[in-house]
């Protein structure tokens, strides 16, 4: 049995000359770029710093709401909810809207009055609902997060981090309702209200499908965004950008860079000869090929190592397609692909006369070599 190792990364890097380029510079207090599937952090700056997050808060507000209310539940708006200022849909005391409509208002147009109405309906009071939000944050392992209200308006003990915001967004996006709503640019709800998103990247940056913006004087311009391309999903979070246009440009740059960290490759090709094995009795060497192909998405700045395990000599008989080894491909310590190696042809074991003839010929050859 023999083992052969080969480094495959060089071929990848030829097609990715910027494979080792660092993340673009960002004008923000903190940021994080993360693989949306496996959570791999691609780049970060002060991602555990506790900062105000403004209306990104509403991801938790809606997540908790959907755990305790049905979409067709009807909510009667209180005077307190109607009085909430800044971003709103101008609800009036006594208005009746469904939970679904208020969720759309909170996530698409980032309506503070809708968020408070949901909180009062689910929790009975804002105070009780905020306690539910903090309990859920603790359950989800958001160690840098504490909520003081359901809308995200600046408060001394209302904060999170780029790390926690990204984790919250990834969890929230597993909910079908949230996933669909944050991908909407506009929506119509009762009362003749038209909702318009604050997420400037939706429809402008190819592949963006959410998730939530936020802005207050204390939080600056913030957003967690998600984009997918060629089977890769990347989340980028920016907290505390100085301007809306700056936030948008920086987020687009981070998403582009994050998506560029990956390539689709074919680490194992069906029918490729990965090894050859000698055959006894003078038979020609036997080629061993991969039985199954594989396609994987890999980091362009990570080495791929191919490990081939195959016999140096085969025993006869051999059937065509017989499994005689294996090829495995690794990135770091993780195996990402494997396939059996099989014989490309059958080789019969010779009979007694054939074997005797081969041994006789071999002996005569050796004798002849003594006199040459």
Coordinates of C-alpha atoms in Angstrom, one line a residue:
X1 CA 0.0 0.0 0.0
X2 CA 1.3 3.5 -0.8
X3 CA 0.3 7.0 0.2
X4 CA 0.8 10.0 -2.0
X5 CA 0.2 13.6 -1.0
X6 CA -0.3 16.5 -3.4
X7 CA -0.9 20.2 -2.8
X8 CA -3.8 21.5 -5.0
X9 CA -4.0 25.1 -3.9
X10 CA -1.6 26.5 -6.5
X11 CA -4.0 26.0 -9.3
X12 CA -6.7 27.9 -7.3
X13 CA -4.4 30.8 -6.6
X14 CA -3.6 31.2 -10.3
X15 CA -7.2 32.2 -10.8
X16 CA -7.4 34.3 -7.7
X17 CA -4.4 36.7 -7.7
X18 CA -5.9 38.7 -4.8
X19 CA -6.5 35.6 -2.7
X20 CA -4.5 36.9 0.2
X21 CA -5.7 40.5 -0.1
X22 CA -7.0 41.9 3.2
X23 CA -10.4 43.2 3.8
X24 CA -11.2 46.7 2.5
X25 CA -10.8 49.7 4.9
X26 CA -14.1 50.6 6.6
X27 CA -15.1 53.9 8.3
X28 CA -17.0 52.5 11.2
X29 CA -16.6 51.8 14.9
X30 CA -16.8 48.1 14.4
X31 CA -17.5 45.5 11.7
X32 CA -17.6 41.8 11.0
X33 CA -17.7 39.6 7.9
X34 CA -18.9 36.0 8.3
X35 CA -19.7 33.0 6.3
X36 CA -23.5 32.6 6.6
X37 CA -23.4 28.8 6.6
X38 CA -20.6 27.7 8.9
X39 CA -20.1 30.9 10.9
X40 CA -16.4 31.2 9.8
X41 CA -15.2 34.8 10.5
X42 CA -13.5 36.2 7.5
X43 CA -12.6 39.7 8.8
X44 CA -13.4 41.8 11.9
X45 CA -12.6 44.9 13.7
X46 CA -13.6 45.4 17.4
X47 CA -16.4 42.9 16.8
X48 CA -17.0 42.3 20.5
X49 CA -17.2 46.0 21.4
X50 CA -20.5 46.9 23.0
X51 CA -22.2 49.6 20.9
X52 CA -25.7 51.0 20.3
X53 CA -27.4 49.3 17.4
X54 CA -30.5 51.4 16.8
X55 CA -33.3 49.7 14.9
X56 CA -31.3 46.5 14.3
X57 CA -32.9 45.8 17.7
X58 CA -36.2 45.1 15.9
X59 CA -34.8 41.7 14.7
X60 CA -35.1 40.6 18.3
X61 CA -38.4 42.3 18.8
X62 CA -39.9 40.4 15.8
X63 CA -38.2 37.1 16.7
X64 CA -39.7 37.2 20.2
X65 CA -43.0 38.3 18.9
X66 CA -43.2 35.4 16.4
X67 CA -42.5 32.9 19.2
X68 CA -45.6 34.1 21.2
X69 CA -48.1 35.4 18.6
X70 CA -49.8 34.3 15.4
X71 CA -49.6 36.4 12.3
X72 CA -53.4 36.8 12.1
X73 CA -53.7 38.1 15.7
X74 CA -55.2 41.6 15.8
X75 CA -53.4 44.2 17.8
X76 CA -55.1 47.4 19.1
X77 CA -52.7 50.3 19.2
X78 CA -52.3 52.0 22.6
X79 CA -51.8 55.7 23.2
X80 CA -48.2 55.0 24.3
X81 CA -47.3 53.1 21.1
X82 CA -48.9 55.8 18.9
X83 CA -46.8 58.4 20.7
X84 CA -43.4 56.9 19.9
X85 CA -41.5 59.3 17.7
X86 CA -38.8 59.3 15.0
X87 CA -39.2 56.5 12.4
X88 CA -42.9 55.5 12.4
X89 CA -46.0 54.7 10.3
X90 CA -48.0 57.2 12.2
X91 CA -50.2 54.8 14.1
X92 CA -53.2 56.3 16.0
X93 CA -54.6 55.2 19.3
X94 CA -57.3 52.5 18.6
X95 CA -55.9 51.5 15.2
X96 CA -56.3 47.7 14.7
X97 CA -53.6 45.9 12.7
X98 CA -52.5 42.3 12.4
X99 CA -49.3 41.0 13.9
X100 CA -48.2 40.3 10.3
X101 CA -48.7 44.0 9.3
X102 CA -46.9 45.3 12.3
X103 CA -44.0 42.9 11.7
X104 CA -43.7 44.2 8.1
X105 CA -43.8 47.8 9.4
X106 CA -41.1 47.1 12.0
X107 CA -38.8 45.3 9.6
X108 CA -39.3 47.1 6.3
X109 CA -39.9 50.7 7.3
X110 CA -38.3 50.3 10.8
X111 CA -41.4 51.7 12.4
X112 CA -40.9 52.4 16.2
X113 CA -44.6 52.6 16.8
X114 CA -45.1 49.2 15.3
X115 CA -42.4 47.7 17.4
X116 CA -43.8 49.1 20.6
X117 CA -47.3 47.9 19.6
X118 CA -46.0 44.4 19.2
X119 CA -44.1 44.5 22.5
X120 CA -47.2 45.6 24.4
X121 CA -49.4 43.0 22.8
X122 CA -47.0 40.1 23.5
X123 CA -45.6 41.2 26.8
X124 CA -48.5 43.1 28.3
X125 CA -46.0 46.0 28.8
X126 CA -42.8 47.2 27.3
X127 CA -41.0 46.4 30.5
X128 CA -42.2 42.8 30.5
X129 CA -41.4 42.4 26.8
X130 CA -37.9 43.8 27.2
X131 CA -37.3 41.2 29.9
X132 CA -38.3 38.5 27.3
X133 CA -35.9 40.0 24.8
X134 CA -33.0 39.8 27.3
X135 CA -33.9 36.3 28.3
X136 CA -33.8 35.3 24.6
X137 CA -30.5 37.0 24.1
X138 CA -29.1 35.1 27.0
X139 CA -30.5 31.8 25.6
X140 CA -28.9 32.5 22.2
X141 CA -25.5 33.2 23.7
X142 CA -25.4 36.9 22.9
X143 CA -23.0 37.8 25.6
X144 CA -22.4 41.4 24.5
X145 CA -26.1 42.3 24.2
X146 CA -28.6 44.0 26.5
X147 CA -31.9 45.6 25.5
X148 CA -33.7 48.5 27.2
X149 CA -36.5 48.9 24.7
X150 CA -38.1 47.1 21.7
X151 CA -37.4 49.9 19.1
X152 CA -33.7 50.6 19.4
X153 CA -33.9 54.3 20.5
X154 CA -30.7 55.3 22.3
X155 CA -30.6 54.3 26.0
X156 CA -27.6 53.9 28.3
X157 CA -28.0 50.2 28.8
X158 CA -29.1 49.3 25.3
X159 CA -26.2 47.8 23.3
X160 CA -24.9 44.9 21.3
X161 CA -21.8 44.1 19.2
X162 CA -21.0 43.3 15.6
X163 CA -20.4 39.7 16.6
X164 CA -23.8 39.4 18.4
X165 CA -25.7 41.4 15.7
X166 CA -24.4 39.0 13.0
X167 CA -25.3 36.0 15.1
X168 CA -28.8 37.4 15.8
X169 CA -29.3 38.1 12.1
X170 CA -28.3 34.6 11.1
X171 CA -30.7 33.1 13.7
X172 CA -33.5 35.4 12.7
X173 CA -33.1 34.5 9.0
X174 CA -33.9 30.9 9.8
X175 CA -37.5 32.1 10.4
X176 CA -39.4 32.0 7.1
X177 CA -41.5 35.1 7.9
X178 CA -38.5 37.2 8.8
X179 CA -36.5 36.0 5.8
X180 CA -39.3 36.9 3.4
X181 CA -40.2 40.3 5.0
X182 CA -36.6 41.7 5.1
X183 CA -36.2 40.9 1.4
X184 CA -39.2 43.2 0.5
X185 CA -38.5 46.7 -0.7
X186 CA -42.2 47.8 -0.4
X187 CA -45.4 46.5 1.0
X188 CA -49.0 47.6 1.4
X189 CA -50.8 47.3 4.7
X190 CA -54.2 48.4 6.1
X191 CA -55.0 52.0 6.4
X192 CA -53.7 52.8 2.9
X193 CA -50.1 52.7 4.3
X194 CA -47.2 52.0 1.9
X195 CA -44.0 50.7 3.5
X196 CA -40.6 51.5 2.0
X197 CA -37.4 49.8 3.0
X198 CA -34.5 51.7 4.5
X199 CA -32.1 49.0 3.2
X200 CA -30.5 50.8 0.2
X201 CA -28.6 47.6 -0.9
X202 CA -31.8 45.7 -1.6
X203 CA -32.2 45.7 -5.4
X204 CA -29.0 47.7 -5.8
X205 CA -26.4 45.1 -4.8
X206 CA -26.9 41.8 -6.6
X207 CA -27.6 39.0 -4.3
X208 CA -28.5 41.0 -1.2
X209 CA -31.6 39.5 0.5
X210 CA -31.7 41.3 3.9
X211 CA -31.5 42.0 6.7
X212 CA -31.8 45.2 8.9
X213 CA -30.6 48.8 9.1
X214 CA -30.4 51.1 12.0
X215 CA -29.7 54.8 12.7
X216 CA -29.8 57.1 15.7
X217 CA -27.5 59.9 16.7
X218 CA -25.8 57.6 19.2
X219 CA -25.5 54.6 17.0
X220 CA -24.6 56.3 13.8
X221 CA -25.4 54.5 10.5
X222 CA -25.5 50.7 11.1
X223 CA -26.6 47.7 9.2
X224 CA -26.3 43.9 9.0
X225 CA -26.6 42.7 5.5
X226 CA -26.6 39.3 3.8
X227 CA -25.8 38.4 0.2
X228 CA -25.4 35.2 -1.7
X229 CA -23.6 34.4 -4.9
X230 CA -22.7 31.0 -6.6
X231 CA -23.7 29.0 -3.6
X232 CA -22.0 31.2 -1.0
X233 CA -23.7 33.3 1.6
X234 CA -21.9 36.1 3.5
X235 CA -23.1 38.3 6.3
X236 CA -21.5 41.7 6.8
X237 CA -22.3 44.0 9.8
X238 CA -21.2 47.6 10.2
X239 CA -21.8 49.5 13.4
X240 CA -21.3 53.3 13.8
X241 CA -20.6 54.4 10.3
X242 CA -20.5 58.3 10.0
X243 CA -22.9 58.6 7.1
X244 CA -25.5 56.6 5.2
X245 CA -23.6 56.6 1.9
X246 CA -20.4 55.6 3.6
X247 CA -22.2 52.7 5.3
X248 CA -23.7 51.5 2.0
X249 CA -20.4 51.7 0.2
X250 CA -18.5 50.0 3.0
X251 CA -21.0 47.2 3.3
X252 CA -21.0 46.6 -0.5
X253 CA -17.2 46.5 -0.4
X254 CA -17.2 44.0 2.5
X255 CA -19.8 41.8 0.9
X256 CA -17.9 41.8 -2.4
X257 CA -14.6 40.9 -0.6
X258 CA -16.3 38.3 1.5
X259 CA -17.8 36.5 -1.5
X260 CA -14.5 36.7 -3.3
X261 CA -12.9 34.5 -0.6
X262 CA -14.6 31.4 -2.1
X263 CA -14.4 29.5 -5.3
X264 CA -16.3 26.5 -6.6
X265 CA -13.8 23.7 -7.4
X266 CA -13.8 20.1 -8.5
X267 CA -11.3 18.5 -6.1
X268 CA -12.0 15.0 -7.4
X269 CA -12.7 14.2 -11.1
X270 CA -14.4 11.0 -12.1
X271 CA -12.3 8.9 -14.4
X272 CA -9.0 10.7 -13.6
X273 CA -6.0 8.3 -13.0
X274 CA -4.9 8.9 -9.4
X275 CA -2.5 5.9 -9.1
X276 CA -1.1 2.9 -10.9
X277 CA -0.4 -0.5 -9.5
X278 CA 1.9 -3.2 -10.8
X279 CA 0.2 -6.5 -11.8
X280 CA 2.0 -9.9 -11.4
X281 CA 2.9 -12.4 -14.1
X282 CA 4.1 -9.8 -16.5
X283 CA 0.7 -8.1 -16.9
X284 CA 0.6 -4.3 -17.7
X285 CA 0.3 -1.9 -14.8
X286 CA -3.3 -1.2 -13.7
X287 CA -4.6 2.4 -13.7
X288 CA -6.8 3.3 -10.7
X289 CA -9.4 6.0 -11.3
X290 CA -11.9 7.9 -9.1
X291 CA -15.3 6.4 -9.0
X292 CA -17.2 9.6 -7.9
X293 CA -16.6 13.2 -8.8
X294 CA -17.0 16.0 -6.3
X295 CA -17.8 19.7 -6.3
X296 CA -17.0 21.9 -3.3
X297 CA -16.9 25.6 -2.4
X298 CA -13.6 26.3 -0.8
X299 CA -11.6 29.3 0.5
X300 CA -9.2 30.5 -2.1
X301 CA -6.5 31.3 0.6
X302 CA -6.5 27.8 2.1
X303 CA -4.3 24.9 0.9
X304 CA -6.0 21.8 -0.5
X305 CA -4.1 18.6 0.2
X306 CA -4.8 15.5 -1.9
X307 CA -4.1 12.1 -0.2
X308 CA -4.1 9.0 -2.3
X309 CA -4.1 5.6 -0.7
X310 CA -3.5 2.7 -3.1
X311 CA -1.7 -0.6 -3.4
X312 CA 1.7 -0.8 -5.1
X313 CA 0.9 -4.3 -6.4
X314 CA -2.5 -5.9 -7.0
X315 CA -3.4 -9.5 -6.4
X316 CA -5.1 -11.3 -9.3
X317 CA -7.8 -11.7 -10.3
X318 CA -9.0 -8.1 -10.6
X319 CA -12.5 -7.2 -11.8
X320 CA -13.1 -4.0 -13.7
X321 CA -14.5 -1.5 -11.3
X322 CA -13.1 -3.3 -8.3
X323 CA -12.3 -0.9 -5.4
X324 CA -8.6 -0.9 -4.8
X325 CA -7.9 2.4 -3.0
X326 CA -9.2 5.8 -2.1
X327 CA -8.5 9.5 -2.8
X328 CA -9.2 12.1 -0.1
X329 CA -9.0 15.9 -0.2
X330 CA -8.4 18.0 2.9
X331 CA -8.4 21.7 3.8
X332 CA -6.5 22.0 7.0
X333 CA -7.6 19.0 9.1
X334 CA -11.0 18.8 7.6
X335 CA -11.8 16.3 4.9
X336 CA -13.9 17.9 2.2
X337 CA -14.1 15.1 -0.4
X338 CA -13.3 11.5 -1.0
X339 CA -13.9 8.8 -3.6
X340 CA -13.0 5.1 -4.0
X341 CA -10.3 4.3 -6.6
X342 CA -11.4 1.5 -9.0
X343 CA -9.7 -0.7 -11.5
X344 CA -10.0 0.5 -15.1
X345 CA -9.9 -3.1 -16.5
X346 CA -10.2 -6.7 -15.5
X347 CA -7.1 -8.9 -15.2
X348 CA -7.6 -12.6 -14.9
X349 CA -5.3 -14.8 -12.9
X350 CA -3.4 -17.1 -15.3
X351 CA -3.8 -20.8 -14.9
X352 CA -1.1 -23.3 -13.8
X353 CA 0.4 -23.6 -17.2
X354 CA 0.5 -19.8 -17.6
X355 CA 2.1 -19.2 -14.2
X356 CA 4.6 -22.0 -14.8
X357 CA 5.5 -20.5 -18.2
X358 CA 6.0 -17.0 -16.6
X359 CA 8.2 -18.4 -13.9
X360 CA 10.2 -20.4 -16.5
X361 CA 10.7 -17.3 -18.6
X362 CA 11.7 -15.3 -15.7
X363 CA 14.3 -17.9 -14.6
X364 CA 15.8 -18.1 -18.1
X365 CA 16.0 -14.4 -18.2
X366 CA 18.0 -14.3 -14.9
X367 CA 20.3 -17.1 -16.1
X368 CA 20.9 -15.3 -19.3
X369 CA 21.9 -12.1 -17.4
X370 CA 24.7 -14.0 -15.7
X371 CA 26.5 -14.6 -19.0
X372 CA 25.8 -11.1 -20.6

